[in-house]
Coordinates of C-alpha atoms and ligand atoms in Angstrom, one line a residue:
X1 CA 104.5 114.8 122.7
X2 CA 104.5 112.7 120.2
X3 CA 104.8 108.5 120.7
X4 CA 108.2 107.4 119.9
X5 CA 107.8 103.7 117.5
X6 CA 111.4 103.2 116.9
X7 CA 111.7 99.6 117.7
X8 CA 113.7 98.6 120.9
X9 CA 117.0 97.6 120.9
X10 CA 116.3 94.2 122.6
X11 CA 113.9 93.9 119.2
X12 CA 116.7 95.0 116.9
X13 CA 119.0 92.2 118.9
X14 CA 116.5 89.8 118.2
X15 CA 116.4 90.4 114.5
X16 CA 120.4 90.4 114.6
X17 CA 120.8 87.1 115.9
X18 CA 118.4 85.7 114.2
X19 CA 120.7 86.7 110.9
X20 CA 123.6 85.6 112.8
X21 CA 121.6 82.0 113.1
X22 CA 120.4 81.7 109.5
X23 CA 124.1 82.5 108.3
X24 CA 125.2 79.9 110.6
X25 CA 122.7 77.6 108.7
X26 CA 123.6 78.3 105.2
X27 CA 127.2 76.8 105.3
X28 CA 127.2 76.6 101.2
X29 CA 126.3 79.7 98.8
X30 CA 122.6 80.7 99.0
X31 CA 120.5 82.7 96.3
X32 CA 118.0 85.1 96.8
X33 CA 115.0 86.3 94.0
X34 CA 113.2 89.2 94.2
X35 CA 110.6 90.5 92.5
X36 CA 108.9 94.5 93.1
X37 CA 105.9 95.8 92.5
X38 CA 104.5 98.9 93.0
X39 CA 106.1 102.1 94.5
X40 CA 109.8 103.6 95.7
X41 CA 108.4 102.8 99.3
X42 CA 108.0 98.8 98.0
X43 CA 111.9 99.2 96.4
X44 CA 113.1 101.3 99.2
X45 CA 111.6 98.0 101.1
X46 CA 113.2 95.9 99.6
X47 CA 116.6 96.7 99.3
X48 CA 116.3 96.3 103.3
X49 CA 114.7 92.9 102.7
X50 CA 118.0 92.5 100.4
X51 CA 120.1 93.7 102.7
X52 CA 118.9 91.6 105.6
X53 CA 119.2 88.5 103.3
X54 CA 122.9 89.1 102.3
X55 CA 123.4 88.8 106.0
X56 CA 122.2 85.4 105.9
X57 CA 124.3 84.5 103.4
X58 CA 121.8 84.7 100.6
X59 CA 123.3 86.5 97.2
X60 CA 121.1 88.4 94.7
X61 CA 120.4 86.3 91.5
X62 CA 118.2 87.3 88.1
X63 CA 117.0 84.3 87.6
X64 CA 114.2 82.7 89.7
X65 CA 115.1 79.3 88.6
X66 CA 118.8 79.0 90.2
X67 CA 117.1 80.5 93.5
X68 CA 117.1 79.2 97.0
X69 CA 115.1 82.1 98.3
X70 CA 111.9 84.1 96.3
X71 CA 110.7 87.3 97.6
X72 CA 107.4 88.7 95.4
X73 CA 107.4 92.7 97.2
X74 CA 103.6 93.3 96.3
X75 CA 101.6 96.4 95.4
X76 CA 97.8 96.8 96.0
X77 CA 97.2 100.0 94.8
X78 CA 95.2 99.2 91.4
X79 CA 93.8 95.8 90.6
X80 CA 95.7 95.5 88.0
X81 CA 99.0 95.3 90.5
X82 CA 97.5 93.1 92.5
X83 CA 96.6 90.7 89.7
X84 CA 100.3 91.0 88.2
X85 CA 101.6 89.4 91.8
X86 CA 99.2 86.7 91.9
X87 CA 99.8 85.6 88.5
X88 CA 104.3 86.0 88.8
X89 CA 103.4 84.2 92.6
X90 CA 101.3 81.2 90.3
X91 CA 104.9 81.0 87.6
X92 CA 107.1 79.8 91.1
X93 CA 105.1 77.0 91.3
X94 CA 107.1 75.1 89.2
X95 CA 110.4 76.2 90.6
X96 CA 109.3 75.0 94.2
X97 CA 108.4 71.4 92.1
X98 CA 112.3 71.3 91.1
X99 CA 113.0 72.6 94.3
X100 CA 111.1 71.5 97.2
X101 CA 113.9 72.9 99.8
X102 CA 113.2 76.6 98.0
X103 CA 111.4 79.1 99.7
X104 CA 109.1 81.6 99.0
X105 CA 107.8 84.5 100.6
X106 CA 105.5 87.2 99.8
X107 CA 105.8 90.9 101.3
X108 CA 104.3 93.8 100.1
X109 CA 100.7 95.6 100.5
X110 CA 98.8 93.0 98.5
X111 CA 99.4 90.7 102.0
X112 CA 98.8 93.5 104.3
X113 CA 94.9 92.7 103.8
X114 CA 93.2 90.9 105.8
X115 CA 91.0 89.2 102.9
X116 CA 94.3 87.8 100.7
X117 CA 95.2 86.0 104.0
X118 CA 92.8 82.9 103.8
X119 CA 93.4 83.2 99.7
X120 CA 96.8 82.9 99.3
X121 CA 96.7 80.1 102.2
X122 CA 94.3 78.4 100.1
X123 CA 95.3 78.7 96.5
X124 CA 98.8 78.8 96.8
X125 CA 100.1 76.2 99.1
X126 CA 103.8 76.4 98.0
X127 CA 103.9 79.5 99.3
X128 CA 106.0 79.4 102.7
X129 CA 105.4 82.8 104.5
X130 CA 103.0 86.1 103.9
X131 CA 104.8 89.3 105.5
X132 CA 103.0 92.5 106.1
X133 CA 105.2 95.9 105.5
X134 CA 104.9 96.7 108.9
X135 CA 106.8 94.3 110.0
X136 CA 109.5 93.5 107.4
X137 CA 112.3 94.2 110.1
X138 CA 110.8 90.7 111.6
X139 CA 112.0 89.2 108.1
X140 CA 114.5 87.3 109.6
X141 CA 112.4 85.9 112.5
X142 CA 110.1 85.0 109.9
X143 CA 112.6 82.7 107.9
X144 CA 114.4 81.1 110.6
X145 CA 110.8 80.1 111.9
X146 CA 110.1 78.6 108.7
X147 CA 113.4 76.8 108.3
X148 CA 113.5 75.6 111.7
X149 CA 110.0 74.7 112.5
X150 CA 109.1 73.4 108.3
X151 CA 105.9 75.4 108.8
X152 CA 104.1 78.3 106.8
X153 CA 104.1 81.3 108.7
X154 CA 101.5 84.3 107.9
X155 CA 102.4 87.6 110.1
X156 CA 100.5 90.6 109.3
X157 CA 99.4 93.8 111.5
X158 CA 98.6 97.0 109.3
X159 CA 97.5 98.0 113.0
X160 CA 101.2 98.0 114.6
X161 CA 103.4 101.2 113.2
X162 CA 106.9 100.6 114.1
X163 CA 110.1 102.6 112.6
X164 CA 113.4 100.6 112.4
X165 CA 116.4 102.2 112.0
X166 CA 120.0 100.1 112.0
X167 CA 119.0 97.5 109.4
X168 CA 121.0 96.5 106.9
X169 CA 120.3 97.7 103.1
X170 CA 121.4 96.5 99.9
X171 CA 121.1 100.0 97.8
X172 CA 120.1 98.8 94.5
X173 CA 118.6 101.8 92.9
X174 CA 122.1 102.7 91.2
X175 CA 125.3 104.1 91.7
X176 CA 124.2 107.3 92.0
X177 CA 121.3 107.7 93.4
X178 CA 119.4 106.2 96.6
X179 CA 116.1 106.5 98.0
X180 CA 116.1 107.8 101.7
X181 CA 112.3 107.0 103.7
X182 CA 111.5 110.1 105.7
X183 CA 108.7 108.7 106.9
X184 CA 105.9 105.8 106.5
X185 CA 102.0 105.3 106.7
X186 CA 99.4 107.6 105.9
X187 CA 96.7 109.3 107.5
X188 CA 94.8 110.7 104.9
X189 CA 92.1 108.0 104.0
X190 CA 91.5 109.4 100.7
X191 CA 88.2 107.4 99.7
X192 CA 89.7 105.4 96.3
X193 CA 92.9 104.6 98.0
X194 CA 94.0 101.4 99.8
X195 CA 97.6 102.6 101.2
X196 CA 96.6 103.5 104.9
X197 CA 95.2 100.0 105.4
X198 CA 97.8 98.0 104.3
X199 CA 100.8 100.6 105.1
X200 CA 99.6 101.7 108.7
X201 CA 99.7 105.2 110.1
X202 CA 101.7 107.6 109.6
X203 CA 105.4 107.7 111.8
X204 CA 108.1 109.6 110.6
X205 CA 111.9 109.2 111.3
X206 CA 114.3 111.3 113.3
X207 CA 116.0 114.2 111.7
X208 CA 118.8 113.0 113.1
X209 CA 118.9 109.5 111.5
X210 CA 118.2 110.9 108.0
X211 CA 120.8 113.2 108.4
X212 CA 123.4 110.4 108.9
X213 CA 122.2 108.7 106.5
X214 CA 122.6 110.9 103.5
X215 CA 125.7 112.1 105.2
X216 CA 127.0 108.6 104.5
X217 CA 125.3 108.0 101.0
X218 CA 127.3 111.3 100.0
X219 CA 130.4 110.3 101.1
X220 CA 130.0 107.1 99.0
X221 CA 129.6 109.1 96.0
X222 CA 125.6 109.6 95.7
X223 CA 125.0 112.9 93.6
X224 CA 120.8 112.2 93.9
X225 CA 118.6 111.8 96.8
X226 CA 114.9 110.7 96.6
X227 CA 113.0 111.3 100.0
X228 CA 110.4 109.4 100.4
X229 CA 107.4 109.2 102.5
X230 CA 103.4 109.1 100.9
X231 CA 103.0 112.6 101.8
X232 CA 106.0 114.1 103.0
X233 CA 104.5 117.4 104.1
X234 CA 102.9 116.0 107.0
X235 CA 106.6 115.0 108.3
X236 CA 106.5 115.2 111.9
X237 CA 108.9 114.1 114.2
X238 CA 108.5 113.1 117.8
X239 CA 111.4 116.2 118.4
X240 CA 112.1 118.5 118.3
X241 CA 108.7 120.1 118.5
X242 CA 107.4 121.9 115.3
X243 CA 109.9 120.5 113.2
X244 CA 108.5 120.1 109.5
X245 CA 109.6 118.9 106.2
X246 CA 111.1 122.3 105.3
X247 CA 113.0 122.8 108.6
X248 CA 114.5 118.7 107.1
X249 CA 115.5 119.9 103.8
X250 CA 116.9 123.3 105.1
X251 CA 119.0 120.9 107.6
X252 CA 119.9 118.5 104.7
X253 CA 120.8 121.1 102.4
X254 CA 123.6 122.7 105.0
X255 CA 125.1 119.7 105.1
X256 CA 128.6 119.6 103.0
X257 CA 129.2 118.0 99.9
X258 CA 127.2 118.1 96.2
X259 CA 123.9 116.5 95.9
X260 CA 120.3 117.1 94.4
X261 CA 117.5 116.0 96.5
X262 CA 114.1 115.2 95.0
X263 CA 111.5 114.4 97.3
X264 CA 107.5 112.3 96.8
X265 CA 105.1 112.5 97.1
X266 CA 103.5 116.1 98.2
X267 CA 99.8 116.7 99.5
X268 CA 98.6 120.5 98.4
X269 CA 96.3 120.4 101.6
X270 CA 99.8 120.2 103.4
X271 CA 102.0 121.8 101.0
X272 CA 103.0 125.6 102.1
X273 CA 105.0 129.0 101.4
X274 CA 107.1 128.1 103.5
X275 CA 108.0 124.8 101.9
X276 CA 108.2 126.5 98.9
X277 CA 110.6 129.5 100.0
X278 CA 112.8 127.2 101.2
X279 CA 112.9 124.9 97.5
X280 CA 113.5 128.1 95.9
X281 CA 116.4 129.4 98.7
X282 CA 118.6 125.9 97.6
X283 CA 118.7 125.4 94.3
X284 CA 121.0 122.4 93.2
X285 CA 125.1 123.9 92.6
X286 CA 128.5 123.4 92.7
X287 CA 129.7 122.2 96.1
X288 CA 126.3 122.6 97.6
X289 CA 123.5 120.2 98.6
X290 CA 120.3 121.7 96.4
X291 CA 116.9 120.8 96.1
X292 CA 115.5 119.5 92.9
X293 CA 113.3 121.7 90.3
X294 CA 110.9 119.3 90.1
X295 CA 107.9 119.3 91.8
X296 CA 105.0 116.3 91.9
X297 CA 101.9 117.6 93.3
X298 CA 99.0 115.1 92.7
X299 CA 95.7 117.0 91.9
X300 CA 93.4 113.6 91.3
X301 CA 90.9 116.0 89.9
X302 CA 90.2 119.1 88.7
X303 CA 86.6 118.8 89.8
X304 CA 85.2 120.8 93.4
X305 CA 83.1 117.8 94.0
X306 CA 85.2 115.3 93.0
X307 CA 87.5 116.4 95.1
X308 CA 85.6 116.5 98.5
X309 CA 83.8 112.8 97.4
X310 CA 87.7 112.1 97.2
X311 CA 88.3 113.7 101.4
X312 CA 91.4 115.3 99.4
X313 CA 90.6 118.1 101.9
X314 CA 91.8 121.0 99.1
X315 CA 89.6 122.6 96.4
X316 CA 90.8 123.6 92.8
X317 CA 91.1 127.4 93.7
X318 CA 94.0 126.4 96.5
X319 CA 95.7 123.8 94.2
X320 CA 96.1 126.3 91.4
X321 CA 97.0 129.3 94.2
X322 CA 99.7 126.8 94.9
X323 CA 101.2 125.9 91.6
X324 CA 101.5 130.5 90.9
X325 CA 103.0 130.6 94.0
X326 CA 105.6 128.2 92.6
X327 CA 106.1 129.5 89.2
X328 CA 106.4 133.1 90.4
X329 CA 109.1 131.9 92.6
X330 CA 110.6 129.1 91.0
X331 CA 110.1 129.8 87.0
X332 CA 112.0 126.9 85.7
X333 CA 110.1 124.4 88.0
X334 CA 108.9 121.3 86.1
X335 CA 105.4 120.4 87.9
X336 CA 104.1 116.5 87.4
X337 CA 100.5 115.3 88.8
X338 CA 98.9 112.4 89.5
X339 CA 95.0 112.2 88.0
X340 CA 92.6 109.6 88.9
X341 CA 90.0 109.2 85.4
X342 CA 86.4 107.8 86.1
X343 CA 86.0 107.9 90.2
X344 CA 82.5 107.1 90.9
X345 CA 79.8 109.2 90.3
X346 CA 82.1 111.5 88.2
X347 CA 79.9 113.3 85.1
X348 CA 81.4 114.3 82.0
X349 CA 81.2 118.0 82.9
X350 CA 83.1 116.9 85.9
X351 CA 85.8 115.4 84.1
X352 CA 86.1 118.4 81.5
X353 CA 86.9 120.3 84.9
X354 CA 89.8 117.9 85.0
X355 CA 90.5 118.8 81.4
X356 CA 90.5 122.4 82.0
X357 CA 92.9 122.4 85.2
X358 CA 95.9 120.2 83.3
X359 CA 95.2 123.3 80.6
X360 CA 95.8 125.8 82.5
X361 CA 98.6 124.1 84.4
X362 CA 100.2 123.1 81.5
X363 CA 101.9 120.0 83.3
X364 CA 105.7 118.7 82.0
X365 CA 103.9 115.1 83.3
X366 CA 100.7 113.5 84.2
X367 CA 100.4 109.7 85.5
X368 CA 96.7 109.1 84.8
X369 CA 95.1 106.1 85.9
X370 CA 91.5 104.6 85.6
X371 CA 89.9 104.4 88.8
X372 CA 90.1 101.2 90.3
X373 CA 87.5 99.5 92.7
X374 CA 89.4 98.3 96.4
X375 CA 87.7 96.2 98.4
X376 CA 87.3 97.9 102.1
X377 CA 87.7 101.6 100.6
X378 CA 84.3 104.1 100.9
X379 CA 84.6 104.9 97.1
X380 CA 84.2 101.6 96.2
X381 CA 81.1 101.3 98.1
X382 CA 79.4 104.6 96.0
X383 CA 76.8 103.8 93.8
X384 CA 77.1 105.2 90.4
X385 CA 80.7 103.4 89.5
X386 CA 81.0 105.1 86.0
X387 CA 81.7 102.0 83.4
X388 CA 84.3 100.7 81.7
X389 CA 84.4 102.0 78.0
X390 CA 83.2 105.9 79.8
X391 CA 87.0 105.4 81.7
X392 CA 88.7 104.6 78.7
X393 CA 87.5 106.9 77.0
X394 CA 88.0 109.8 79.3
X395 CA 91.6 108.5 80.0
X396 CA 92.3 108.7 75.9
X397 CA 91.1 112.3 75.9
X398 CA 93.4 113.4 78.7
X399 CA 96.3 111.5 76.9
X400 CA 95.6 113.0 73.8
X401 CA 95.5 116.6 75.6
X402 CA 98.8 116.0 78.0
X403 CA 100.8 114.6 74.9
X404 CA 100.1 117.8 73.1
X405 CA 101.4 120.0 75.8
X406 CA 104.6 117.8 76.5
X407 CA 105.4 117.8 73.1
X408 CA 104.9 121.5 72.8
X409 CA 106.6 122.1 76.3
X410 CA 109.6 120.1 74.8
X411 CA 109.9 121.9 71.5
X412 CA 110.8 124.6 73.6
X413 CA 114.0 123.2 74.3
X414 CA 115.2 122.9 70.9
X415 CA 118.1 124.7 69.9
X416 CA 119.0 125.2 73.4
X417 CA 122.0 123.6 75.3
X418 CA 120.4 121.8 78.7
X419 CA 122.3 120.1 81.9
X420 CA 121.9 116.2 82.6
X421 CA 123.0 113.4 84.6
X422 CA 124.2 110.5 82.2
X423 CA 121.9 107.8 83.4
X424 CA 123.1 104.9 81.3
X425 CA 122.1 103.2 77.8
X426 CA 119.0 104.0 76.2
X427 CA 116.2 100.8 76.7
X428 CA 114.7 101.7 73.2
X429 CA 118.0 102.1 71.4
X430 CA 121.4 100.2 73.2
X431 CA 123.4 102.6 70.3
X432 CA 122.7 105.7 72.8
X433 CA 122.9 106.6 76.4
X434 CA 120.2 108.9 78.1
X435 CA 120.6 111.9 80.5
X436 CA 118.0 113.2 82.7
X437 CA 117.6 117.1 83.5
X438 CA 116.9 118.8 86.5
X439 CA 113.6 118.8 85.6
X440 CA 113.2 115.6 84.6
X441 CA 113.0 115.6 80.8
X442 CA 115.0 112.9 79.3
X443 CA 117.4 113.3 76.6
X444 CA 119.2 110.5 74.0
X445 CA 122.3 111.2 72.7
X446 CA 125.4 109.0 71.5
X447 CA 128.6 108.7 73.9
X448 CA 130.5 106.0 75.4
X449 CA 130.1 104.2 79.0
X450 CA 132.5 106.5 80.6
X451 CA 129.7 109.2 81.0
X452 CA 127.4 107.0 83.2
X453 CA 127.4 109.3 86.6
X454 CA 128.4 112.4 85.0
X455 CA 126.9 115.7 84.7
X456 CA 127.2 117.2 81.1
X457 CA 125.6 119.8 78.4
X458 CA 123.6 118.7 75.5
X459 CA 122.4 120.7 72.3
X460 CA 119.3 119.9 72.4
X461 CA 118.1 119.1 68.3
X462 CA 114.8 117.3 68.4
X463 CA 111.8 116.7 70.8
X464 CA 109.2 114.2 71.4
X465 CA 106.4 114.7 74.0
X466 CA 108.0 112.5 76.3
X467 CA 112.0 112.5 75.8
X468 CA 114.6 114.7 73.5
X469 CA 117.2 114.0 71.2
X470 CA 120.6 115.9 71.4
X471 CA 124.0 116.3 71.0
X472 CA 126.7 116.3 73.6
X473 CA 128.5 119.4 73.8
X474 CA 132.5 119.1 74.4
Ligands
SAH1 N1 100.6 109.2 98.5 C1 100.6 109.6 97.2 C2 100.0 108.6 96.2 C3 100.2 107.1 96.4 S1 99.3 106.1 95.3 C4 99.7 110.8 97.1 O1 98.8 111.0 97.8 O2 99.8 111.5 96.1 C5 99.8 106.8 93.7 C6 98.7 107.3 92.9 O3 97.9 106.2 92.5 C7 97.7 108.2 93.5 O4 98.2 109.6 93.5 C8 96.5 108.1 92.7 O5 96.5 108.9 91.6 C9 96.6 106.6 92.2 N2 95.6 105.8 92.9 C10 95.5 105.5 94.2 N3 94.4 104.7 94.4 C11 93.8 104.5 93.2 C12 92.7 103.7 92.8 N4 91.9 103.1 93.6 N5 92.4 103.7 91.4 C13 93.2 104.4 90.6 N6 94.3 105.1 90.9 C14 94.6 105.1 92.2
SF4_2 FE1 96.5 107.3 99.3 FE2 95.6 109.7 99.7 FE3 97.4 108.6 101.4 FE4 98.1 109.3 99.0 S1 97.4 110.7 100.6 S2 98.6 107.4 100.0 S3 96.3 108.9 97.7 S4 95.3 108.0 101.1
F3S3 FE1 101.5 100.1 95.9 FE2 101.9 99.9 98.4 FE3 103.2 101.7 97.0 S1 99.9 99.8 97.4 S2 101.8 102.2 95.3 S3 103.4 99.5 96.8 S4 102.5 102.0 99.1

């Protein structure tokens, strides 16, 4: 059987007087800042790390400046995020100059290696505590030792995989909707990617728990539920025995009351009929808990090669097996992928391979992204690192290509009426409000406030590659 990590209850009593201590503490009104990089598992994060800090009496504030409390949630997974943290970290400086009783804390994979340890120690000296995301339920230990003992503090253990349930959260994600972890860490080691170091391996939560949880989120009026976990197909309980991700969402979808679930990420080396039948068995209706038509299966690359320098453990023959096997039972099914452009050693033939999968797929989304060297991973170690300008490149071709399908994909949809959830105002035009399908298309139309959290039909008049224009229809 399986090795149960929940954390102990003595743990958990730890954490809940340390709260109790820190509350104690802060006798006037206290102000916490955060900050989130990266994925839902870094915002599912840190609505706990939110939670935990209203229970020490700290309040959420937008601006940095009036806070007693910064929390930077980092990412890791690209350069790029890793360089966004460091430089938002370098901008509290000057806050901690006005306020040299504020602290700040970083969380987050960036910390969770072992090599940012000495740096951030080093170059950033205002910086009060480093915590690794495999222990954020210590977050309150951690404080309380910095308040109490006015020293820096820098806990991390990728090594330790721990579950805690029972702490508190401050949902943030909306109204709504709410994310729901299934399970954490990864096993997979794909060769690019730096999430099983800093994340740890994967541990999944009890059925059980999950279930009361979105039994409660439904009461309180959630009509979406994201699962998450970083491949949710190899969900796998300590008990009962044999229990898999389908056997969860058959469970979650007898349970009563009106919800969608969506759930991220999929592996196709773990995804199965099975999983399938059961997506297609419970679609989303009235009075019923349903499962999303959407389905995010990240391919990487189109390439045989590719793929086994990448230890995705699949080939392209499988992948596209998979995606029939949807479509023939699931028509409507909107299909997203993730693609990775440029991994070392990758030819242009290899690449075109790429091409000529997303063709024949004919995605409703990609998230492409240029390969990006991290330190510790095998791929970063392979000779033949294909250069900048050949990335670029590449990724502007498969932009070009994807845009072309969305937009044709989308023009589809004109002159038909399609359902939505009213999301809220428009970011690129305050005049409208936008609804998202089923399926995830987006659609702008003009309405009032009072449709924010409702479900309701749209004529659908114009379409873009990546969002639609329509009318609400009375
Ligand atoms: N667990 C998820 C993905 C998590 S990371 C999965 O396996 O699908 C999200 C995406 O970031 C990945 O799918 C991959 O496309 C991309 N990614 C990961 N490491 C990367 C790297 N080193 N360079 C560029 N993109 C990367
Ligand atoms: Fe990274 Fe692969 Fe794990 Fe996804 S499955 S988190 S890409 S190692
Ligand atoms: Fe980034 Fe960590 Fe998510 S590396 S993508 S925040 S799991």
């Amino acid at each position: 059987m399986k090795k149960n990590v929940q954390i102990s209850s003595v743990e958990l009593e730890k954490q809940i007087s340390f709260m109790a201590q820190i509350k104690a503490l802060n006798t006037e009104e206290k102000y916490v800042y955060i900050q989130t990089f990266g994925c839902q598992q870094n915002e599912a994060d840190s609505e706990r790390l939110l939670g935990m800090a209203a229970q020490m009496g700290y309040m959420r504030v937008s601006d940095a400046e009036k806070a007693d409390l910064i929390l930077i949630n980092t990412c890791a997974v690209r350069e790029h995020a890793e360089l966004k943290a460091l430089s938002i970290t370098g901008n509290f400086k000057h806050c901690k100059e006005k306020n040299p009783s504020l602290i700040i804390g970083i969380c987050g994979c960036m910390v969770s290696q072992e090599h940012r340890l000495g740096d951030i120690k080093k170059r950033y000296p205002y910086v009060d505590f480093l915590l690794g995301t495999t222990l954020i339920h210590r977050f309150p230990e951690i404080l309380s030792s910095v308040i109490t003992q006015k020293k820096r503090f820098f806990w991390i253990d990728p090594d330790t995989a721990v579950i805690a349930e029972e702490l508190p959260v401050q949902r943030e994600k909306g109204g709504s909707s709410a994310w729901v972890s299934v399970m954490y860490g990864c096993n997979n080691f794909c060769t690019y990617c730096i999430v099983p170091y800093v994340r740890g391996r994967e541990r999944s939560r009890r059925p059980q728990a999950i279930l009361d949880e979105i039994r409660a989120l439904i009461a309180d009026g959630v009509k979406e539920i994201t699962l998450l976990g970083q491949n949710v197909n190899s969900y796998s309980p300590c008990e009962p025995e044999d229990y898999d991700f389908s056997d969860l969402l058959t469970d979650i979808c007898a349970l009563e009351g009106e919800a969608i679930i969506h759930f991220m990420t999929s592996h196709p080396k773990d995804a199965t009929h099975k999983l399938i039948d059961v997506i297609a068995a419970n679609p989303p209706a009235k009075n019923k808990i349903g499962i999303s038509r959407r389905f995010h299966l990240p391919l990487q690359s189109g390439n045989d090669r590719i793929l086994k320098a990448m230890n995705r453990r699949y080939d392209s023959a499988r992948y596209l097996s998979l995606v029939s096997y949807m479509r023939e039972k699931m028509p409507d099914i909107a299909i997203t992928t993730d693609i990775i452009v440029g991994f070392p050693t990758e030819t242009e033939e290899e690449f075109q391979d790429t091409l000529k999968v997303i063709s024949t797929v004919r995605y409703d989304n990609i998230y492409s992204f240029i390969y990006s060297k991290r330190n510790g991973t095998p791929a970063a170690e392979m000779e033949d690192q294909v250069p900048d300008e050949i990335k670029s490149e590449r990724m502007r071709r498969l932009l070009d290509l994807q845009g072309a399908i969305s937009k044709e994909k989308n023009s589809d949809y004109v002159g038909k009426v399609l359902r939505g959830l009213v999301e809220g105002r428009s970011k690129t035009n305050p005049l409208r409000l936008t609804a998202r399908t089923e399926n995830n298309r987006l659609i702008h139309f003009e309405g009032d406030d009072s449709l924010i959290g409702e479900y309701a039909d749209f004529f659908i008049e114009e379409a873009e590659a990546h969002e639609l224009f329509g009318k609400l229809v009375k």
